[in-house]
């Protein structure tokens, strides 16, 4: 039986060289996803753009890779923007999202020349205007709209429902006043609208319903206020499967029906077809990433077996946050059948944090393991490293990129010096 490899590299060797827990990304898979976006969306439909949602996973190496692959980047903070700027990411292809942008976020975005700011609150308009006036330019913006769709996902990652903290409501004066304000400003260039229904969606239905609502809005804005929406950002949310042997969601199953709907509605309402932009995050990186852990101990209780590993919610809080599902394998024997101690025993992979909610997998199918064995969780590329913390003063794991049999360290493991840095007496 052969051990687990990722990107052509032996995972046992990776663990020995870089330690555990370890985030391992097959950058070839990320590149393949970017290529799919180019071929199945950008090349297939005219006047389209794609921005990778950096919040799913952003490091300098990742920003560089996204740039090399020809996509743009969506950032949501000063820190994400600085990360992109540090690798000379072309700012015209950066957009900034966020529901509570600070003055510093907006100042940096305007001054560095980001392509679009996605406005999420009326107050932002005055701040954008202030900085773009100083810079002597006009800032291109989109306005984020709440599409009024209750998406079929965990409530913590649904964003498009009426009453969401994100965006301007479709109905009422808030949106119309903001567009009017932007239209009348020399320093703001209103380009269009943005919506995002939620995350980890496997059916395109919510996206289509949202688009239909937005198209009605675009029609009304045109009729009532003679407003032309030149750009429409569809957001992200395309799902990623948990098991690598199951094919993931096909991008075009989302984007083709949306593009057809966009075109047909524009024809029906006699509107110019706006530029369409997508912002996938998870779909680009989730399946490229695995996390390798060492088993610290195994506790066999009457009804449950706990496999405790040397990481947990500090490097992957997603089960704790919204019961994200994962699958794990033994690094030594990835194909070994699951072991069931006495038929029907529940096997739970738990972390080392001092919380009962520190679970990685609630119902794992793993072979018989011993302390010291390595396991790998699949599909941990999105929202793990980027959500990691030093809870319990654990050190954040390193990140390694692997491709074609070669490994490259791209983020060093946190050290005790890093942990104590700036911690003063
Ligand atoms: C989170 C988010 C995305 C990316 O979501 P995924 O589910 O990772 O594709 C895109 N756009 C906006 C505005 C977001 O908030």
Short mmCIF file of C-alpha atoms and ligand atoms in Angstrom, two decimals:
data_model
loop_
_atom_site.label_atom_id
_atom_site.label_comp_id
_atom_site.label_asym_id
_atom_site.label_seq_id
_atom_site.Cartn_x
_atom_site.Cartn_y
_atom_site.Cartn_z
CA UNK A 1 0.00 0.00 0.00
CA UNK A 2 1.40 3.36 -0.90
CA UNK A 3 1.22 6.47 1.20
CA UNK A 4 -0.66 9.66 0.44
CA UNK A 5 0.87 12.03 -2.07
CA UNK A 6 -0.31 15.54 -2.88
CA UNK A 7 0.91 17.38 -5.95
CA UNK A 8 3.23 14.44 -6.54
CA UNK A 9 4.91 14.86 -3.16
CA UNK A 10 4.93 12.27 -0.41
CA UNK A 11 2.93 13.62 2.53
CA UNK A 12 4.93 11.71 5.13
CA UNK A 13 8.03 13.48 3.84
CA UNK A 14 6.27 16.86 3.94
CA UNK A 15 5.34 16.29 7.57
CA UNK A 16 8.91 15.37 8.44
CA UNK A 17 10.35 18.36 6.65
CA UNK A 18 7.88 21.07 7.63
CA UNK A 19 6.23 19.72 10.76
CA UNK A 20 2.54 19.38 11.58
CA UNK A 21 -0.11 20.63 11.47
CA UNK A 22 0.66 21.62 7.92
CA UNK A 23 -1.43 23.28 5.21
CA UNK A 24 -0.49 21.79 1.85
CA UNK A 25 -1.80 23.32 -1.39
CA UNK A 26 -1.44 21.71 -4.77
CA UNK A 27 -0.86 24.90 -6.73
CA UNK A 28 -1.43 22.90 -9.92
CA UNK A 29 -5.06 22.41 -8.86
CA UNK A 30 -5.43 26.14 -8.19
CA UNK A 31 -3.96 26.90 -11.61
CA UNK A 32 -6.30 24.38 -13.22
CA UNK A 33 -9.27 26.12 -11.58
CA UNK A 34 -8.09 29.48 -12.86
CA UNK A 35 -7.74 27.99 -16.33
CA UNK A 36 -11.29 26.65 -16.09
CA UNK A 37 -12.49 30.13 -15.23
CA UNK A 38 -10.70 31.51 -18.27
CA UNK A 39 -11.97 28.81 -20.62
CA UNK A 40 -15.48 28.20 -19.32
CA UNK A 41 -16.43 31.73 -18.43
CA UNK A 42 -14.12 34.48 -19.71
CA UNK A 43 -13.56 32.99 -23.16
CA UNK A 44 -17.11 31.79 -23.57
CA UNK A 45 -18.86 35.08 -22.82
CA UNK A 46 -17.85 38.53 -24.02
CA UNK A 47 -17.31 41.43 -21.66
CA UNK A 48 -16.73 39.36 -18.54
CA UNK A 49 -14.22 39.49 -15.69
CA UNK A 50 -13.26 37.19 -12.83
CA UNK A 51 -11.92 38.24 -9.44
CA UNK A 52 -10.67 35.67 -6.96
CA UNK A 53 -12.16 36.36 -3.50
CA UNK A 54 -8.99 36.59 -1.47
CA UNK A 55 -10.70 36.12 1.84
CA UNK A 56 -10.87 32.36 1.17
CA UNK A 57 -7.06 32.11 1.25
CA UNK A 58 -4.61 34.91 0.67
CA UNK A 59 -0.87 34.95 1.06
CA UNK A 60 1.71 36.76 -1.04
CA UNK A 61 2.41 33.59 -3.03
CA UNK A 62 -1.30 33.15 -3.65
CA UNK A 63 -1.72 36.75 -4.81
CA UNK A 64 1.20 36.24 -7.18
CA UNK A 65 -0.28 33.03 -8.52
CA UNK A 66 -3.66 34.67 -9.14
CA UNK A 67 -1.91 37.47 -11.00
CA UNK A 68 0.08 34.99 -13.11
CA UNK A 69 -3.16 33.22 -13.97
CA UNK A 70 -4.67 36.44 -15.25
CA UNK A 71 -7.50 36.85 -12.76
CA UNK A 72 -8.32 39.89 -10.69
CA UNK A 73 -8.53 39.96 -6.92
CA UNK A 74 -11.29 40.85 -4.50
CA UNK A 75 -10.04 42.18 -1.15
CA UNK A 76 -12.02 43.13 1.93
CA UNK A 77 -9.53 44.93 4.13
CA UNK A 78 -6.43 47.06 4.44
CA UNK A 79 -4.36 43.95 5.19
CA UNK A 80 -5.59 42.00 2.17
CA UNK A 81 -4.98 45.00 -0.04
CA UNK A 82 -1.47 45.49 1.35
CA UNK A 83 -0.75 41.81 0.70
CA UNK A 84 -1.71 42.28 -2.94
CA UNK A 85 0.24 45.53 -3.23
CA UNK A 86 3.34 43.84 -1.79
CA UNK A 87 3.54 41.63 -4.89
CA UNK A 88 2.69 44.48 -7.28
CA UNK A 89 -0.71 43.08 -8.13
CA UNK A 90 -2.12 45.39 -10.84
CA UNK A 91 -4.44 47.62 -8.87
CA UNK A 92 -6.87 48.16 -11.73
CA UNK A 93 -7.74 44.46 -11.36
CA UNK A 94 -8.36 44.71 -7.63
CA UNK A 95 -11.75 45.45 -6.14
CA UNK A 96 -12.56 46.15 -2.53
CA UNK A 97 -15.61 44.72 -0.79
CA UNK A 98 -16.64 44.93 2.86
CA UNK A 99 -19.64 46.00 4.90
CA UNK A 100 -17.73 48.11 7.41
CA UNK A 101 -14.82 49.67 5.59
CA UNK A 102 -12.70 51.97 7.70
CA UNK A 103 -11.43 55.33 6.49
CA UNK A 104 -8.00 53.71 6.25
CA UNK A 105 -9.37 50.92 4.04
CA UNK A 106 -10.95 53.46 1.70
CA UNK A 107 -7.98 55.81 1.74
CA UNK A 108 -5.60 53.02 0.73
CA UNK A 109 -8.02 51.69 -1.88
CA UNK A 110 -8.49 55.08 -3.54
CA UNK A 111 -4.85 56.11 -3.31
CA UNK A 112 -3.53 52.84 -4.66
CA UNK A 113 -5.98 53.03 -7.55
CA UNK A 114 -8.09 49.91 -7.06
CA UNK A 115 -10.33 49.22 -10.00
CA UNK A 116 -13.62 49.15 -8.11
CA UNK A 117 -14.85 49.83 -4.62
CA UNK A 118 -18.01 47.90 -3.85
CA UNK A 119 -20.01 50.31 -1.72
CA UNK A 120 -21.98 48.72 1.10
CA UNK A 121 -23.14 51.79 3.06
CA UNK A 122 -24.15 55.32 2.02
CA UNK A 123 -21.51 56.88 4.30
CA UNK A 124 -18.76 55.32 2.21
CA UNK A 125 -19.65 57.57 -0.68
CA UNK A 126 -18.57 60.70 1.16
CA UNK A 127 -15.30 59.14 2.24
CA UNK A 128 -14.55 57.87 -1.27
CA UNK A 129 -15.35 61.30 -2.62
CA UNK A 130 -13.07 62.98 -0.12
CA UNK A 131 -10.06 60.84 -1.00
CA UNK A 132 -10.63 60.75 -4.73
CA UNK A 133 -11.03 64.53 -4.78
CA UNK A 134 -7.67 64.80 -3.03
CA UNK A 135 -6.16 62.39 -5.51
CA UNK A 136 -7.70 64.40 -8.34
CA UNK A 137 -9.41 61.37 -9.82
CA UNK A 138 -12.77 59.76 -10.03
CA UNK A 139 -13.19 56.40 -8.29
CA UNK A 140 -15.16 53.68 -10.03
CA UNK A 141 -17.70 52.01 -7.76
CA UNK A 142 -20.36 49.35 -7.74
CA UNK A 143 -23.12 49.33 -5.17
CA UNK A 144 -23.85 46.10 -3.35
CA UNK A 145 -27.48 45.14 -3.32
CA UNK A 146 -29.18 42.56 -1.10
CA UNK A 147 -30.85 40.33 -3.67
CA UNK A 148 -33.58 39.14 -1.30
CA UNK A 149 -32.88 35.42 -1.58
CA UNK A 150 -32.71 33.00 1.32
CA UNK A 151 -29.93 30.80 0.03
CA UNK A 152 -29.84 27.07 0.68
CA UNK A 153 -26.80 27.00 2.89
CA UNK A 154 -25.91 27.31 6.57
CA UNK A 155 -27.39 30.55 7.95
CA UNK A 156 -23.92 31.78 8.95
CA UNK A 157 -22.78 31.84 5.35
CA UNK A 158 -25.99 33.09 3.76
CA UNK A 159 -25.70 36.75 2.83
CA UNK A 160 -28.39 37.56 0.30
CA UNK A 161 -31.55 37.35 2.39
CA UNK A 162 -33.66 40.43 3.10
CA UNK A 163 -32.38 41.93 6.33
CA UNK A 164 -28.79 40.77 5.77
CA UNK A 165 -26.04 43.02 7.09
CA UNK A 166 -24.63 43.14 3.56
CA UNK A 167 -25.75 45.48 0.86
CA UNK A 168 -28.50 47.99 0.12
CA UNK A 169 -32.09 46.73 0.11
CA UNK A 170 -33.60 46.46 -3.39
CA UNK A 171 -36.69 48.31 -2.27
CA UNK A 172 -36.79 51.80 -0.92
CA UNK A 173 -34.84 55.00 -1.18
CA UNK A 174 -31.49 54.01 0.33
CA UNK A 175 -30.18 52.54 -2.91
CA UNK A 176 -31.74 55.14 -5.17
CA UNK A 177 -30.39 58.01 -3.08
CA UNK A 178 -26.91 56.50 -3.15
CA UNK A 179 -26.95 56.10 -6.93
CA UNK A 180 -28.22 59.64 -7.29
CA UNK A 181 -25.45 60.90 -5.03
CA UNK A 182 -22.79 59.00 -6.98
CA UNK A 183 -24.21 60.21 -10.27
CA UNK A 184 -23.93 63.81 -9.21
CA UNK A 185 -20.37 63.53 -7.95
CA UNK A 186 -17.42 64.44 -10.11
CA UNK A 187 -15.25 62.11 -8.07
CA UNK A 188 -17.37 59.01 -8.13
CA UNK A 189 -18.02 56.96 -11.23
CA UNK A 190 -21.06 54.74 -10.70
CA UNK A 191 -20.50 51.65 -12.84
CA UNK A 192 -23.15 49.26 -11.61
CA UNK A 193 -24.32 46.77 -9.04
CA UNK A 194 -23.02 43.86 -7.06
CA UNK A 195 -24.75 40.99 -5.30
CA UNK A 196 -23.60 37.84 -3.50
CA UNK A 197 -26.13 35.24 -2.40
CA UNK A 198 -24.05 33.17 0.01
CA UNK A 199 -21.38 30.56 0.15
CA UNK A 200 -21.00 26.84 -0.45
CA UNK A 201 -23.97 26.48 -2.81
CA UNK A 202 -24.39 23.38 -4.93
CA UNK A 203 -27.43 24.36 -6.95
CA UNK A 204 -27.61 27.41 -9.17
CA UNK A 205 -31.20 28.14 -8.17
CA UNK A 206 -30.43 30.83 -5.60
CA UNK A 207 -28.07 32.58 -7.99
CA UNK A 208 -30.72 32.57 -10.71
CA UNK A 209 -33.46 33.83 -8.40
CA UNK A 210 -31.15 36.58 -7.19
CA UNK A 211 -30.25 37.55 -10.74
CA UNK A 212 -33.90 37.68 -11.69
CA UNK A 213 -34.62 40.05 -8.79
CA UNK A 214 -31.65 42.19 -9.72
CA UNK A 215 -32.68 42.34 -13.36
CA UNK A 216 -36.07 43.64 -12.32
CA UNK A 217 -34.28 46.25 -10.25
CA UNK A 218 -32.05 47.22 -13.18
CA UNK A 219 -35.11 47.58 -15.37
CA UNK A 220 -36.84 49.76 -12.77
CA UNK A 221 -33.77 51.94 -12.25
CA UNK A 222 -33.58 52.46 -15.98
CA UNK A 223 -37.26 53.33 -16.31
CA UNK A 224 -37.57 55.45 -13.20
CA UNK A 225 -34.23 57.22 -13.11
CA UNK A 226 -32.67 56.61 -16.52
CA UNK A 227 -29.79 54.80 -14.85
CA UNK A 228 -27.58 52.53 -16.90
CA UNK A 229 -25.99 49.63 -15.08
CA UNK A 230 -22.79 48.98 -17.04
CA UNK A 231 -21.44 46.29 -14.75
CA UNK A 232 -23.05 43.57 -12.73
CA UNK A 233 -21.05 41.54 -10.24
CA UNK A 234 -22.61 38.12 -9.52
CA UNK A 235 -20.46 37.44 -6.43
CA UNK A 236 -19.17 33.95 -5.66
CA UNK A 237 -20.55 31.08 -3.63
CA UNK A 238 -19.95 28.17 -6.00
CA UNK A 239 -19.67 25.09 -3.80
CA UNK A 240 -16.75 22.78 -3.20
CA UNK A 241 -17.26 19.11 -2.42
CA UNK A 242 -15.71 17.43 0.57
CA UNK A 243 -14.41 14.26 -1.05
CA UNK A 244 -11.77 14.49 -3.77
CA UNK A 245 -13.17 11.47 -5.60
CA UNK A 246 -16.47 13.26 -6.20
CA UNK A 247 -16.28 15.78 -9.03
CA UNK A 248 -16.78 19.29 -7.76
CA UNK A 249 -19.42 21.73 -8.89
CA UNK A 250 -18.87 22.75 -12.48
CA UNK A 251 -18.44 26.46 -12.83
CA UNK A 252 -20.41 26.62 -16.05
CA UNK A 253 -23.42 25.00 -14.36
CA UNK A 254 -23.68 28.28 -12.48
CA UNK A 255 -22.35 30.79 -14.96
CA UNK A 256 -23.91 29.57 -18.22
CA UNK A 257 -27.51 29.72 -16.94
CA UNK A 258 -26.79 33.09 -15.32
CA UNK A 259 -25.32 34.50 -18.50
CA UNK A 260 -28.23 33.19 -20.56
CA UNK A 261 -30.66 34.74 -18.10
CA UNK A 262 -28.74 38.01 -18.15
CA UNK A 263 -28.86 38.16 -21.93
CA UNK A 264 -32.50 37.18 -22.23
CA UNK A 265 -33.63 39.65 -19.56
CA UNK A 266 -31.65 42.46 -21.18
CA UNK A 267 -33.34 41.67 -24.44
CA UNK A 268 -36.75 41.47 -22.84
CA UNK A 269 -36.31 44.80 -21.01
CA UNK A 270 -34.48 46.42 -23.89
CA UNK A 271 -31.31 47.10 -21.91
CA UNK A 272 -27.65 47.08 -22.82
CA UNK A 273 -25.98 43.91 -21.54
CA UNK A 274 -23.73 44.94 -18.64
CA UNK A 275 -20.27 43.52 -18.08
CA UNK A 276 -20.60 40.42 -15.88
CA UNK A 277 -18.11 39.75 -13.12
CA UNK A 278 -17.74 36.69 -10.89
CA UNK A 279 -15.93 36.48 -7.56
CA UNK A 280 -15.33 32.86 -6.62
CA UNK A 281 -13.24 32.09 -3.55
CA UNK A 282 -13.85 28.62 -2.19
CA UNK A 283 -14.30 27.05 -5.61
CA UNK A 284 -10.78 28.13 -6.60
CA UNK A 285 -8.85 26.91 -3.57
CA UNK A 286 -10.85 24.57 -1.41
CA UNK A 287 -10.03 21.30 -3.09
CA UNK A 288 -6.39 22.24 -3.69
CA UNK A 289 -5.72 22.26 0.04
CA UNK A 290 -5.26 19.51 2.61
CA UNK A 291 -4.18 19.74 6.24
CA UNK A 292 -1.85 17.15 7.73
CA UNK A 293 -2.08 16.47 11.47
CA UNK A 294 -0.35 14.12 13.84
CA UNK A 295 -2.55 12.01 16.08
CA UNK A 296 -1.67 12.78 19.70
CA UNK A 297 -3.85 10.18 21.32
CA UNK A 298 -6.92 8.06 20.92
CA UNK A 299 -9.54 7.82 23.63
CA UNK A 300 -11.92 4.88 23.36
CA UNK A 301 -15.09 5.48 25.33
CA UNK A 302 -18.12 3.16 25.34
CA UNK A 303 -19.97 4.92 22.52
CA UNK A 304 -17.37 7.14 20.95
CA UNK A 305 -13.75 7.09 19.90
CA UNK A 306 -11.94 10.40 20.03
CA UNK A 307 -8.97 10.81 17.74
CA UNK A 308 -7.21 13.88 19.10
CA UNK A 309 -4.79 15.67 16.78
CA UNK A 310 -2.16 18.33 17.27
CA UNK A 311 -4.23 21.20 15.81
CA UNK A 312 -7.92 21.98 15.71
CA UNK A 313 -10.24 24.96 15.66
CA UNK A 314 -7.23 27.27 15.84
CA UNK A 315 -6.15 26.23 12.33
CA UNK A 316 -9.62 25.25 11.11
CA UNK A 317 -12.62 26.76 12.92
CA UNK A 318 -15.09 25.77 10.24
CA UNK A 319 -16.79 22.88 12.01
CA UNK A 320 -17.09 25.00 15.14
CA UNK A 321 -18.52 27.91 13.13
CA UNK A 322 -20.98 26.17 10.85
CA UNK A 323 -20.51 22.41 11.01
CA UNK A 324 -18.45 22.23 7.85
CA UNK A 325 -17.91 18.63 6.79
CA UNK A 326 -14.59 17.02 6.04
CA UNK A 327 -13.16 13.66 5.19
CA UNK A 328 -9.87 12.37 6.49
CA UNK A 329 -7.50 9.60 5.50
CA UNK A 330 -4.50 7.98 7.04
CA UNK A 331 -1.36 9.38 5.41
CA UNK A 332 0.31 5.97 5.55
CA UNK A 333 -2.67 4.08 4.11
CA UNK A 334 -5.07 6.47 2.39
CA UNK A 335 -7.05 3.61 0.88
CA UNK A 336 -7.43 1.56 4.03
CA UNK A 337 -11.04 0.75 4.95
CA UNK A 338 -12.66 2.39 7.93
CA UNK A 339 -12.27 0.61 11.22
CA UNK A 340 -15.24 0.28 13.50
CA UNK A 341 -14.28 -0.82 17.00
CA UNK A 342 -17.47 -2.65 17.84
CA UNK A 343 -19.96 -1.85 15.13
CA UNK A 344 -21.62 1.54 15.25
CA UNK A 345 -19.01 3.33 17.32
CA UNK A 346 -18.93 7.02 16.61
CA UNK A 347 -15.47 8.26 15.62
CA UNK A 348 -14.76 11.92 16.17
CA UNK A 349 -11.60 13.74 15.13
CA UNK A 350 -11.05 16.48 17.67
CA UNK A 351 -8.47 19.17 18.18
CA UNK A 352 -6.33 20.10 21.13
CA UNK A 353 -8.09 23.36 22.02
CA UNK A 354 -9.84 23.66 25.34
CA UNK A 355 -13.37 23.72 23.95
CA UNK A 356 -15.78 20.83 23.53
CA UNK A 357 -16.74 22.43 20.22
CA UNK A 358 -13.22 21.95 18.95
CA UNK A 359 -14.17 19.26 16.48
CA UNK A 360 -12.72 18.73 13.00
CA UNK A 361 -14.82 15.78 11.89
CA UNK A 362 -17.86 14.61 13.81
CA UNK A 363 -18.24 11.24 12.14
CA UNK A 364 -14.98 10.13 10.61
CA UNK A 365 -14.26 7.02 8.56
CA UNK A 366 -10.67 6.17 9.34
CA UNK A 367 -8.67 2.97 9.63
CA UNK A 368 -7.29 1.88 12.97
CA UNK A 369 -4.73 4.46 14.04
CA UNK A 370 -2.16 4.86 16.78
CA UNK A 371 -0.72 7.87 18.52
CA UNK A 372 1.94 9.39 16.29
CA UNK A 373 0.20 8.44 13.02
CA UNK A 374 -0.50 11.15 10.48
CA UNK A 375 -3.89 11.95 9.04
CA UNK A 376 -4.84 14.35 6.26
CA UNK A 377 -8.10 16.27 5.97
CA UNK A 378 -9.18 16.89 2.40
CA UNK A 379 -10.68 20.04 1.04
CA UNK A 380 -9.29 22.41 3.65
CA UNK A 381 -8.01 25.02 1.20
CA UNK A 382 -10.68 27.63 1.83
CA UNK A 383 -11.38 29.61 4.99
CA UNK A 384 -8.94 27.71 7.20
CA UNK A 385 -5.57 29.46 7.09
CA UNK A 386 -7.42 32.73 6.57
CA UNK A 387 -9.58 32.12 9.65
CA UNK A 388 -6.83 30.68 11.83
CA UNK A 389 -6.09 32.05 15.29
CA UNK A 390 -3.56 31.50 18.01
CA UNK A 391 -6.21 30.37 20.45
CA UNK A 392 -4.62 28.58 23.39
CA UNK A 393 -1.43 30.23 22.13
CA UNK A 394 -1.00 27.55 19.53
CA UNK A 395 1.37 28.46 16.72
CA UNK A 396 -0.14 28.89 13.29
CA UNK A 397 0.92 26.09 10.91
CA UNK A 398 3.16 26.60 7.90
CA UNK A 399 1.81 26.66 4.35
CA UNK A 400 3.49 24.65 1.62
CA UNK A 401 2.74 24.75 -2.10
CA UNK A 402 3.33 21.50 -3.97
CA UNK A 403 3.25 20.96 -7.72
CA UNK A 404 4.76 18.39 -10.07
CA UNK A 405 6.59 16.60 -7.30
CA UNK A 406 8.16 19.71 -5.80
CA UNK A 407 7.38 21.43 -2.52
CA UNK A 408 7.90 25.06 -1.65
CA UNK A 409 7.42 26.68 1.72
CA UNK A 410 5.29 29.82 1.25
CA UNK A 411 4.39 30.71 4.84
CA UNK A 412 6.66 29.81 7.72
CA UNK A 413 5.31 28.13 10.82
CA UNK A 414 4.72 30.69 13.53
CA UNK A 415 7.46 30.72 16.15
CA UNK A 416 7.38 31.55 19.85
CA UNK A 417 9.14 34.79 18.94
CA UNK A 418 6.28 35.64 16.56
CA UNK A 419 3.80 34.82 19.29
CA UNK A 420 5.49 37.05 21.87
CA UNK A 421 6.30 39.85 19.46
CA UNK A 422 4.66 43.08 20.55
CA UNK A 423 3.42 41.47 23.74
CA UNK A 424 4.77 43.93 26.30
CA UNK A 425 5.16 43.98 30.06
C1 LIG B 1 -17.28 35.54 0.50
C2 LIG B 1 -17.55 36.30 -0.71
C3 LIG B 1 -17.19 35.78 -1.96
C4 LIG B 1 -16.60 34.42 -2.15
O1 LIG B 1 -17.42 33.42 -1.66
P1 LIG B 1 -17.07 31.90 -1.95
O2 LIG B 1 -18.18 31.15 -1.35
O3 LIG B 1 -15.77 31.64 -1.29
O4 LIG B 1 -16.99 31.76 -3.43
C5 LIG B 1 -17.40 36.56 -3.07
N1 LIG B 1 -17.93 37.80 -2.96
C6 LIG B 1 -18.27 38.32 -1.78
C7 LIG B 1 -18.83 39.67 -1.72
C8 LIG B 1 -18.11 37.60 -0.62
O5 LIG B 1 -18.49 38.11 0.54
#
